[in-house]
CSV table of C-alpha atoms in Angstrom, one decimal:
chain,number,residue,atom,x,y,z
A,1158,UNK,CA,0.0,0.0,0.0
A,1159,UNK,CA,1.3,3.5,-0.9
A,1160,UNK,CA,1.7,5.9,2.0
A,1161,UNK,CA,-0.8,8.7,2.4
A,1162,UNK,CA,0.2,12.1,3.7
A,1163,UNK,CA,-1.3,14.1,6.6
A,1164,UNK,CA,-2.1,17.6,5.5
A,1165,UNK,CA,-1.5,18.8,9.0
A,1166,UNK,CA,-5.0,19.9,9.9
A,1167,UNK,CA,-8.2,19.0,11.8
A,1168,UNK,CA,-11.8,19.8,11.7
A,1169,UNK,CA,-13.6,20.8,14.9
A,1170,UNK,CA,-17.4,20.8,15.3
A,1171,UNK,CA,-18.9,23.8,17.0
A,1172,UNK,CA,-22.2,25.4,17.9
A,1173,UNK,CA,-20.5,28.9,17.8
A,1174,UNK,CA,-17.6,28.9,15.3
A,1175,UNK,CA,-16.3,32.4,16.0
A,1176,UNK,CA,-16.1,31.8,19.7
A,1177,UNK,CA,-14.4,28.4,19.4
A,1178,UNK,CA,-12.0,29.6,16.7
A,1179,UNK,CA,-10.9,32.5,18.9
A,1180,UNK,CA,-10.2,30.1,21.8
A,1181,UNK,CA,-8.2,27.5,19.8
A,1182,UNK,CA,-6.1,30.2,18.2
A,1183,UNK,CA,-4.8,30.9,21.7
A,1184,UNK,CA,-4.7,27.2,22.8
A,1185,UNK,CA,-2.9,25.8,19.7
A,1186,UNK,CA,0.1,28.2,20.1
A,1187,UNK,CA,2.8,28.8,17.5
A,1188,UNK,CA,1.9,26.1,15.0
A,1189,UNK,CA,1.4,28.0,11.7
A,1190,UNK,CA,1.0,24.9,9.6
A,1191,UNK,CA,-1.7,23.5,11.8
A,1192,UNK,CA,-4.9,24.0,9.8
A,1193,UNK,CA,-8.1,24.0,12.0
A,1194,UNK,CA,-11.4,24.3,10.3
A,1195,UNK,CA,-14.4,24.9,12.6
A,1196,UNK,CA,-17.8,23.6,11.4
A,1197,UNK,CA,-20.6,25.7,12.8
A,1198,UNK,CA,-24.1,24.6,13.7
A,1199,UNK,CA,-23.2,21.3,15.4
A,1200,UNK,CA,-24.8,21.4,18.9
A,1201,UNK,CA,-22.4,20.8,21.9
A,1202,UNK,CA,-22.7,17.3,23.4
A,1203,UNK,CA,-22.4,16.2,27.0
A,1204,UNK,CA,-20.5,13.0,26.5
A,1205,UNK,CA,-16.7,12.9,26.8
A,1206,UNK,CA,-14.9,13.1,23.4
A,1207,UNK,CA,-12.6,10.3,22.2
A,1208,UNK,CA,-10.2,12.7,20.5
A,1209,UNK,CA,-8.5,15.6,22.2
A,1210,UNK,CA,-5.4,17.8,22.1
A,1211,UNK,CA,-2.6,17.9,24.6
A,1212,UNK,CA,-1.1,21.4,25.0
A,1213,UNK,CA,1.9,22.7,26.8
A,1214,UNK,CA,1.2,25.6,29.1
A,1215,UNK,CA,3.1,28.8,29.3
A,1216,UNK,CA,5.1,29.4,32.5
A,1217,UNK,CA,2.3,31.5,33.9
A,1218,UNK,CA,-0.1,28.5,33.8
A,1219,UNK,CA,-3.5,28.2,32.1
A,1220,UNK,CA,-4.6,31.8,32.7
A,1221,UNK,CA,-4.5,32.8,29.1
A,1222,UNK,CA,-6.8,29.8,28.2
A,1223,UNK,CA,-9.2,30.7,31.0
A,1224,UNK,CA,-9.3,34.3,29.9
A,1225,UNK,CA,-10.1,33.0,26.3
A,1226,UNK,CA,-13.2,31.2,27.6
A,1227,UNK,CA,-11.8,27.9,28.9
A,1228,UNK,CA,-12.6,26.3,32.2
A,1229,UNK,CA,-10.9,23.9,34.6
A,1230,UNK,CA,-12.3,20.3,34.8
A,1231,UNK,CA,-9.6,18.9,37.0
A,1232,UNK,CA,-6.6,20.5,38.7
A,1233,UNK,CA,-3.2,18.7,38.8
A,1234,UNK,CA,-2.9,16.2,41.6
A,1235,UNK,CA,-1.0,12.9,41.5
A,1236,UNK,CA,-1.0,13.5,37.7
A,1237,UNK,CA,0.8,16.8,37.0
A,1238,UNK,CA,-1.5,18.0,34.2
A,1239,UNK,CA,-4.7,19.9,34.1
A,1240,UNK,CA,-7.8,18.7,32.4
A,1241,UNK,CA,-9.4,21.8,30.8
A,1242,UNK,CA,-12.4,22.4,28.6
A,1243,UNK,CA,-12.9,24.8,25.7
A,1244,UNK,CA,-16.0,27.2,25.7
A,1245,UNK,CA,-18.2,24.3,24.4
A,1246,UNK,CA,-17.1,21.7,26.9
A,1247,UNK,CA,-14.6,19.8,24.7
A,1248,UNK,CA,-12.0,18.5,27.2
A,1249,UNK,CA,-8.2,18.5,26.6
A,1250,UNK,CA,-5.1,18.0,28.7
A,1251,UNK,CA,-2.8,20.9,29.6
A,1252,UNK,CA,0.8,19.9,30.6
A,1253,UNK,CA,3.6,21.8,32.4
A,1254,UNK,CA,6.0,23.7,30.3
A,1255,UNK,CA,9.1,21.9,28.9
A,1256,UNK,CA,12.3,23.9,28.6
A,1257,UNK,CA,13.2,24.6,25.0
A,1258,UNK,CA,9.8,23.6,23.6
A,1259,UNK,CA,7.0,26.0,22.6
A,1260,UNK,CA,3.7,26.4,24.4
A,1261,UNK,CA,0.6,25.2,22.6
A,1262,UNK,CA,-0.5,21.9,21.1
A,1263,UNK,CA,2.0,19.2,20.9
A,1264,UNK,CA,0.0,16.0,20.6
A,1265,UNK,CA,-3.3,14.7,19.3
A,1266,UNK,CA,-4.8,11.9,21.5
A,1267,UNK,CA,-7.3,9.2,20.4
A,1268,UNK,CA,-9.0,7.1,23.0
A,1269,UNK,CA,-9.7,3.6,21.6
A,1270,UNK,CA,-10.1,-0.1,22.4
A,1271,UNK,CA,-6.8,-1.4,21.0
A,1272,UNK,CA,-4.1,1.3,21.1
A,1273,UNK,CA,-1.3,-0.7,19.8
A,1274,UNK,CA,-3.2,-2.1,16.8
A,1275,UNK,CA,-4.6,1.3,15.8
A,1276,UNK,CA,-1.2,3.0,16.2
A,1277,UNK,CA,0.4,0.5,13.8
A,1278,UNK,CA,-2.6,0.9,11.4
A,1279,UNK,CA,-2.1,4.6,11.3
A,1280,UNK,CA,1.7,4.4,11.1
A,1281,UNK,CA,1.3,2.3,8.0
A,1282,UNK,CA,-0.6,5.2,6.4
A,1283,UNK,CA,1.3,8.2,7.8
A,1284,UNK,CA,4.7,6.8,8.3
A,1285,UNK,CA,6.6,7.2,11.6
A,1286,UNK,CA,7.5,4.9,14.4
A,1287,UNK,CA,5.3,3.3,17.2
A,1288,UNK,CA,6.4,3.5,20.8
A,1289,UNK,CA,4.5,1.7,23.6
A,1290,UNK,CA,3.8,3.4,26.9
A,1291,UNK,CA,1.8,0.8,28.8
A,1292,UNK,CA,-1.9,1.7,28.2
A,1293,UNK,CA,-0.9,4.0,25.3
A,1294,UNK,CA,0.9,3.7,21.9
A,1295,UNK,CA,2.6,6.8,20.5
A,1296,UNK,CA,3.4,7.5,16.8
A,1297,UNK,CA,6.3,9.9,16.1
A,1298,UNK,CA,8.1,11.1,13.0
A,1299,UNK,CA,5.1,11.3,10.6
A,1300,UNK,CA,5.9,13.4,7.5
A,1301,UNK,CA,3.8,16.5,7.5
A,1302,UNK,CA,2.1,15.9,10.8
A,1303,UNK,CA,2.0,19.3,12.5
A,1304,UNK,CA,2.4,18.1,16.1
A,1305,UNK,CA,5.0,16.0,17.8
A,1306,UNK,CA,2.9,12.9,18.8
A,1307,UNK,CA,-0.2,11.0,17.7
A,1308,UNK,CA,-1.2,9.1,20.8
A,1309,UNK,CA,-3.6,6.2,21.0
A,1310,UNK,CA,-4.8,5.7,24.6
A,1311,UNK,CA,-6.8,2.9,26.1
A,1312,UNK,CA,-10.5,3.5,26.7
A,1313,UNK,CA,-12.8,1.0,28.4
A,1314,UNK,CA,-16.1,2.2,26.8
A,1315,UNK,CA,-16.9,1.7,23.1
A,1316,UNK,CA,-17.3,4.6,20.7
A,1317,UNK,CA,-20.9,5.7,20.8
A,1318,UNK,CA,-21.1,9.0,18.9
A,1319,UNK,CA,-19.2,10.8,16.0
A,1320,UNK,CA,-16.0,12.5,17.1
A,1321,UNK,CA,-16.1,16.3,17.2
A,1322,UNK,CA,-12.4,16.4,16.1
A,1323,UNK,CA,-11.4,14.8,12.8
A,1324,UNK,CA,-8.1,15.0,11.1
A,1325,UNK,CA,-7.4,15.4,7.4
A,1326,UNK,CA,-5.3,13.1,5.2
A,1327,UNK,CA,-4.1,13.8,1.6
A,1328,UNK,CA,-4.0,10.7,-0.5
A,1329,UNK,CA,-1.2,9.8,-2.9
A,1330,UNK,CA,-3.7,8.1,-5.1
A,1331,UNK,CA,-6.8,9.5,-6.9
A,1332,UNK,CA,-9.2,7.6,-4.5
A,1333,UNK,CA,-9.4,5.8,-1.2
A,1334,UNK,CA,-9.0,2.3,-2.6
A,1335,UNK,CA,-5.8,1.6,-0.7
A,1336,UNK,CA,-7.4,2.7,2.6
A,1337,UNK,CA,-10.4,0.5,2.0
A,1338,UNK,CA,-8.1,-2.5,1.3
A,1339,UNK,CA,-6.7,-2.3,4.8
A,1340,UNK,CA,-9.9,-1.8,6.7
A,1341,UNK,CA,-11.1,1.8,6.4
A,1342,UNK,CA,-14.7,2.5,5.5
A,1343,UNK,CA,-16.3,5.4,3.5
A,1344,UNK,CA,-19.0,7.2,5.4
A,1345,UNK,CA,-19.7,9.9,2.8
A,1346,UNK,CA,-18.4,10.5,-0.7
A,1347,UNK,CA,-18.4,14.0,-2.1
A,1348,UNK,CA,-16.3,13.2,-5.2
A,1349,UNK,CA,-12.9,14.7,-4.3
A,1350,UNK,CA,-13.2,14.3,-0.5
A,1351,UNK,CA,-14.3,11.3,1.5
A,1352,UNK,CA,-15.4,11.2,5.1
A,1353,UNK,CA,-13.9,7.9,6.3
A,1354,UNK,CA,-13.5,5.9,9.4
A,1355,UNK,CA,-10.6,3.8,10.7
A,1356,UNK,CA,-11.1,0.2,12.0
A,1357,UNK,CA,-12.5,1.5,15.3
A,1358,UNK,CA,-14.8,4.0,13.7
A,1359,UNK,CA,-12.8,7.2,14.2
A,1360,UNK,CA,-13.7,9.6,11.5
A,1361,UNK,CA,-11.2,11.4,9.3
A,1362,UNK,CA,-11.4,13.2,6.0
A,1363,UNK,CA,-9.4,12.0,3.0
A,1364,UNK,CA,-8.5,14.3,0.1
A,1365,UNK,CA,-7.4,13.7,-3.4
A,1366,UNK,CA,-4.9,16.5,-4.1
A,1367,UNK,CA,-5.8,19.9,-2.7
A,1368,UNK,CA,-7.8,20.3,0.5
A,1369,UNK,CA,-11.4,21.2,0.2
A,1370,UNK,CA,-11.2,24.9,1.1
A,1371,UNK,CA,-9.0,25.5,-2.0
A,1372,UNK,CA,-5.8,26.1,0.0
A,1373,UNK,CA,-2.8,23.9,-0.7
A,1374,UNK,CA,-1.7,21.7,2.1
A,1375,UNK,CA,0.3,23.7,4.7
A,1376,UNK,CA,-1.6,27.0,4.2
A,1377,UNK,CA,-3.9,28.4,6.9
A,1378,UNK,CA,-7.4,29.5,6.1
A,1379,UNK,CA,-6.3,33.0,7.1
A,1380,UNK,CA,-4.0,33.0,4.1
A,1381,UNK,CA,-0.7,33.1,5.9
A,1382,UNK,CA,1.9,30.9,4.3
A,1383,UNK,CA,3.2,28.0,6.4
A,1384,UNK,CA,6.4,26.2,5.6
A,1385,UNK,CA,6.1,22.5,5.0
A,1386,UNK,CA,8.4,20.4,7.1
A,1387,UNK,CA,9.2,16.8,7.7
A,1388,UNK,CA,8.5,16.2,11.4
A,1389,UNK,CA,11.4,14.4,12.9
A,1390,UNK,CA,11.0,12.4,16.1
A,1391,UNK,CA,11.6,14.6,19.1
A,1392,UNK,CA,14.8,13.9,21.1
A,1393,UNK,CA,14.3,11.6,24.1
A,1394,UNK,CA,12.8,13.1,27.1
A,1395,UNK,CA,10.8,15.9,25.5
A,1396,UNK,CA,7.5,14.1,25.9
A,1397,UNK,CA,6.5,14.0,29.6
A,1398,UNK,CA,7.1,10.6,30.9
A,1399,UNK,CA,4.0,10.5,33.1
A,1400,UNK,CA,1.6,7.6,33.4
A,1401,UNK,CA,-1.3,8.2,31.0
A,1402,UNK,CA,-4.7,7.2,32.3
A,1403,UNK,CA,-7.9,6.8,30.3
A,1404,UNK,CA,-10.2,9.6,31.5
């Protein structure tokens, strides 16, 4: 199977797109090639999401995120990270600063039934290497991936609702046939874009060529250019070596 290529972006469902966009511009930090499209008109849900960001805080803590409309779900305790929520209740983890690394998003986390199996499935598509961390499997070094880590974390409960966060993948072929051959499914076919699901039902959007808003991969919706880069595995020790628990 030919490799596919992550375009470096995600889609986020929102009831109020302007409010959520303003918040995530603060939370994502200095990642100019991270494309985030916010889809308006999707009511907020009460159930816990299966996909979330991990962000590194600035030295002052989470104050800038709280001022932007976020809230604290859980303060650090035995685990040294916050659980925060954006203005529509989507939870994410906020980690202590790491010297020499920028504040903002550094990982995308997927809660799933079989982390190791799903991590290897995605690494076949996106490249990179899989590292096991007990109840989680981490993929690093994916070409074009805008963050440092793609984390698959164990979750006891099955998936019950569509994810509010979906990532975008640019195909090297003209269609999704190679993905279908290894267990992906098509949920919606618009001709050039396909809403698909991985073997555990996590939705993602596959594109043939340019992404659907007309911007080439690596360009923000605001029009600011973003340099394409090959994401190298971070040096050892840059990812917090804390036990990761399904929440």
